[in-house]
Amino acid sequence: MKIAIFIDGGYLDKVVKNEFGIHVHIDYEKIAKELSLGKEILRTYYYHCEPYQSNPTTSDEKERFSKAQKFHSMLNKLPRYEVRLGKLQCIKVSSGKKALILS
C-alpha cells in the first residue's frame, strides 16, 4: 500500500517557533519516513505560501521571499516531495484595516 503525506508548512513553522523559539534544522526526508510508518510513500505534499510582498516591495520582504523560494526549491528536489504554494493577498476589511488572506 502506498501512502501520501500532507504537511502544513505554516503550521509546522508556528509549532517549531513556539516549542523552540529559534531556527531549527528539520530533516524533511526523515519526517516523511517517520510518518510513513514503514509504508511506501507515493508523495509528500508540502503546503505553504510565499511571504507577502507589498508594493513597492521592501528590502526585508525581498530577502524573505528569496529565502522562501530557495527553501521551496530545495524541498522540490527531495525524492517524492511536491511543494504546493498558496498566495497571500492584502485586502482592506470593512473596518478600514488591512488583513492578509491566503488564496
mmCIF file of C-alpha atoms in Angstrom, residues 1-39:
data_model
loop_
_atom_site.group_PDB
_atom_site.id
_atom_site.type_symbol
_atom_site.label_atom_id
_atom_site.label_comp_id
_atom_site.label_asym_id
_atom_site.label_seq_id
_atom_site.Cartn_x
_atom_site.Cartn_y
_atom_site.Cartn_z
ATOM 1 C CA MET A 1 0.000 0.000 0.000
ATOM 2 C CA LYS A 2 1.306 3.441 -0.962
ATOM 3 C CA ILE A 3 0.514 6.492 1.138
ATOM 4 C CA ALA A 4 0.523 10.258 0.654
ATOM 5 C CA ILE A 5 1.754 12.602 3.368
ATOM 6 C CA PHE A 6 0.473 16.165 3.720
ATOM 7 C CA ILE A 7 2.490 18.777 5.629
ATOM 8 C CA ASP A 8 1.055 22.190 6.521
ATOM 9 C CA GLY A 9 4.238 24.270 6.365
ATOM 10 C CA GLY A 10 2.757 27.349 8.059
ATOM 11 C CA TYR A 11 1.501 25.296 10.985
ATOM 12 C CA LEU A 12 4.805 23.437 11.268
ATOM 13 C CA ASP A 13 6.676 26.781 11.309
ATOM 14 C CA LYS A 14 4.494 28.049 14.185
ATOM 15 C CA VAL A 15 4.833 24.853 16.229
ATOM 16 C CA VAL A 16 8.624 24.820 15.855
ATOM 17 C CA LYS A 17 8.856 28.523 16.751
ATOM 18 C CA ASN A 18 6.596 28.106 19.808
ATOM 19 C CA GLU A 19 8.385 24.972 21.030
ATOM 20 C CA PHE A 20 11.985 26.004 20.386
ATOM 21 C CA GLY A 21 11.863 29.777 19.835
ATOM 22 C CA ILE A 22 14.758 29.590 17.388
ATOM 23 C CA HIS A 23 15.535 28.358 13.894
ATOM 24 C CA VAL A 24 15.797 24.577 13.969
ATOM 25 C CA HIS A 25 17.117 22.373 11.168
ATOM 26 C CA ILE A 26 14.388 19.972 10.070
ATOM 27 C CA ASP A 27 15.192 16.827 8.110
ATOM 28 C CA TYR A 28 12.136 16.693 5.836
ATOM 29 C CA GLU A 29 13.101 13.346 4.301
ATOM 30 C CA LYS A 30 13.271 11.853 7.791
ATOM 31 C CA ILE A 31 9.921 13.386 8.775
ATOM 32 C CA ALA A 32 8.253 11.740 5.769
ATOM 33 C CA LYS A 33 9.918 8.411 6.520
ATOM 34 C CA GLU A 34 8.837 8.520 10.188
ATOM 35 C CA LEU A 35 5.272 9.488 9.291
ATOM 36 C CA SER A 36 5.020 6.675 6.738
ATOM 37 C CA LEU A 37 5.382 4.010 9.453
ATOM 38 C CA GLY A 38 7.268 1.804 7.003
ATOM 39 C CA LYS A 39 4.732 2.068 4.190
#
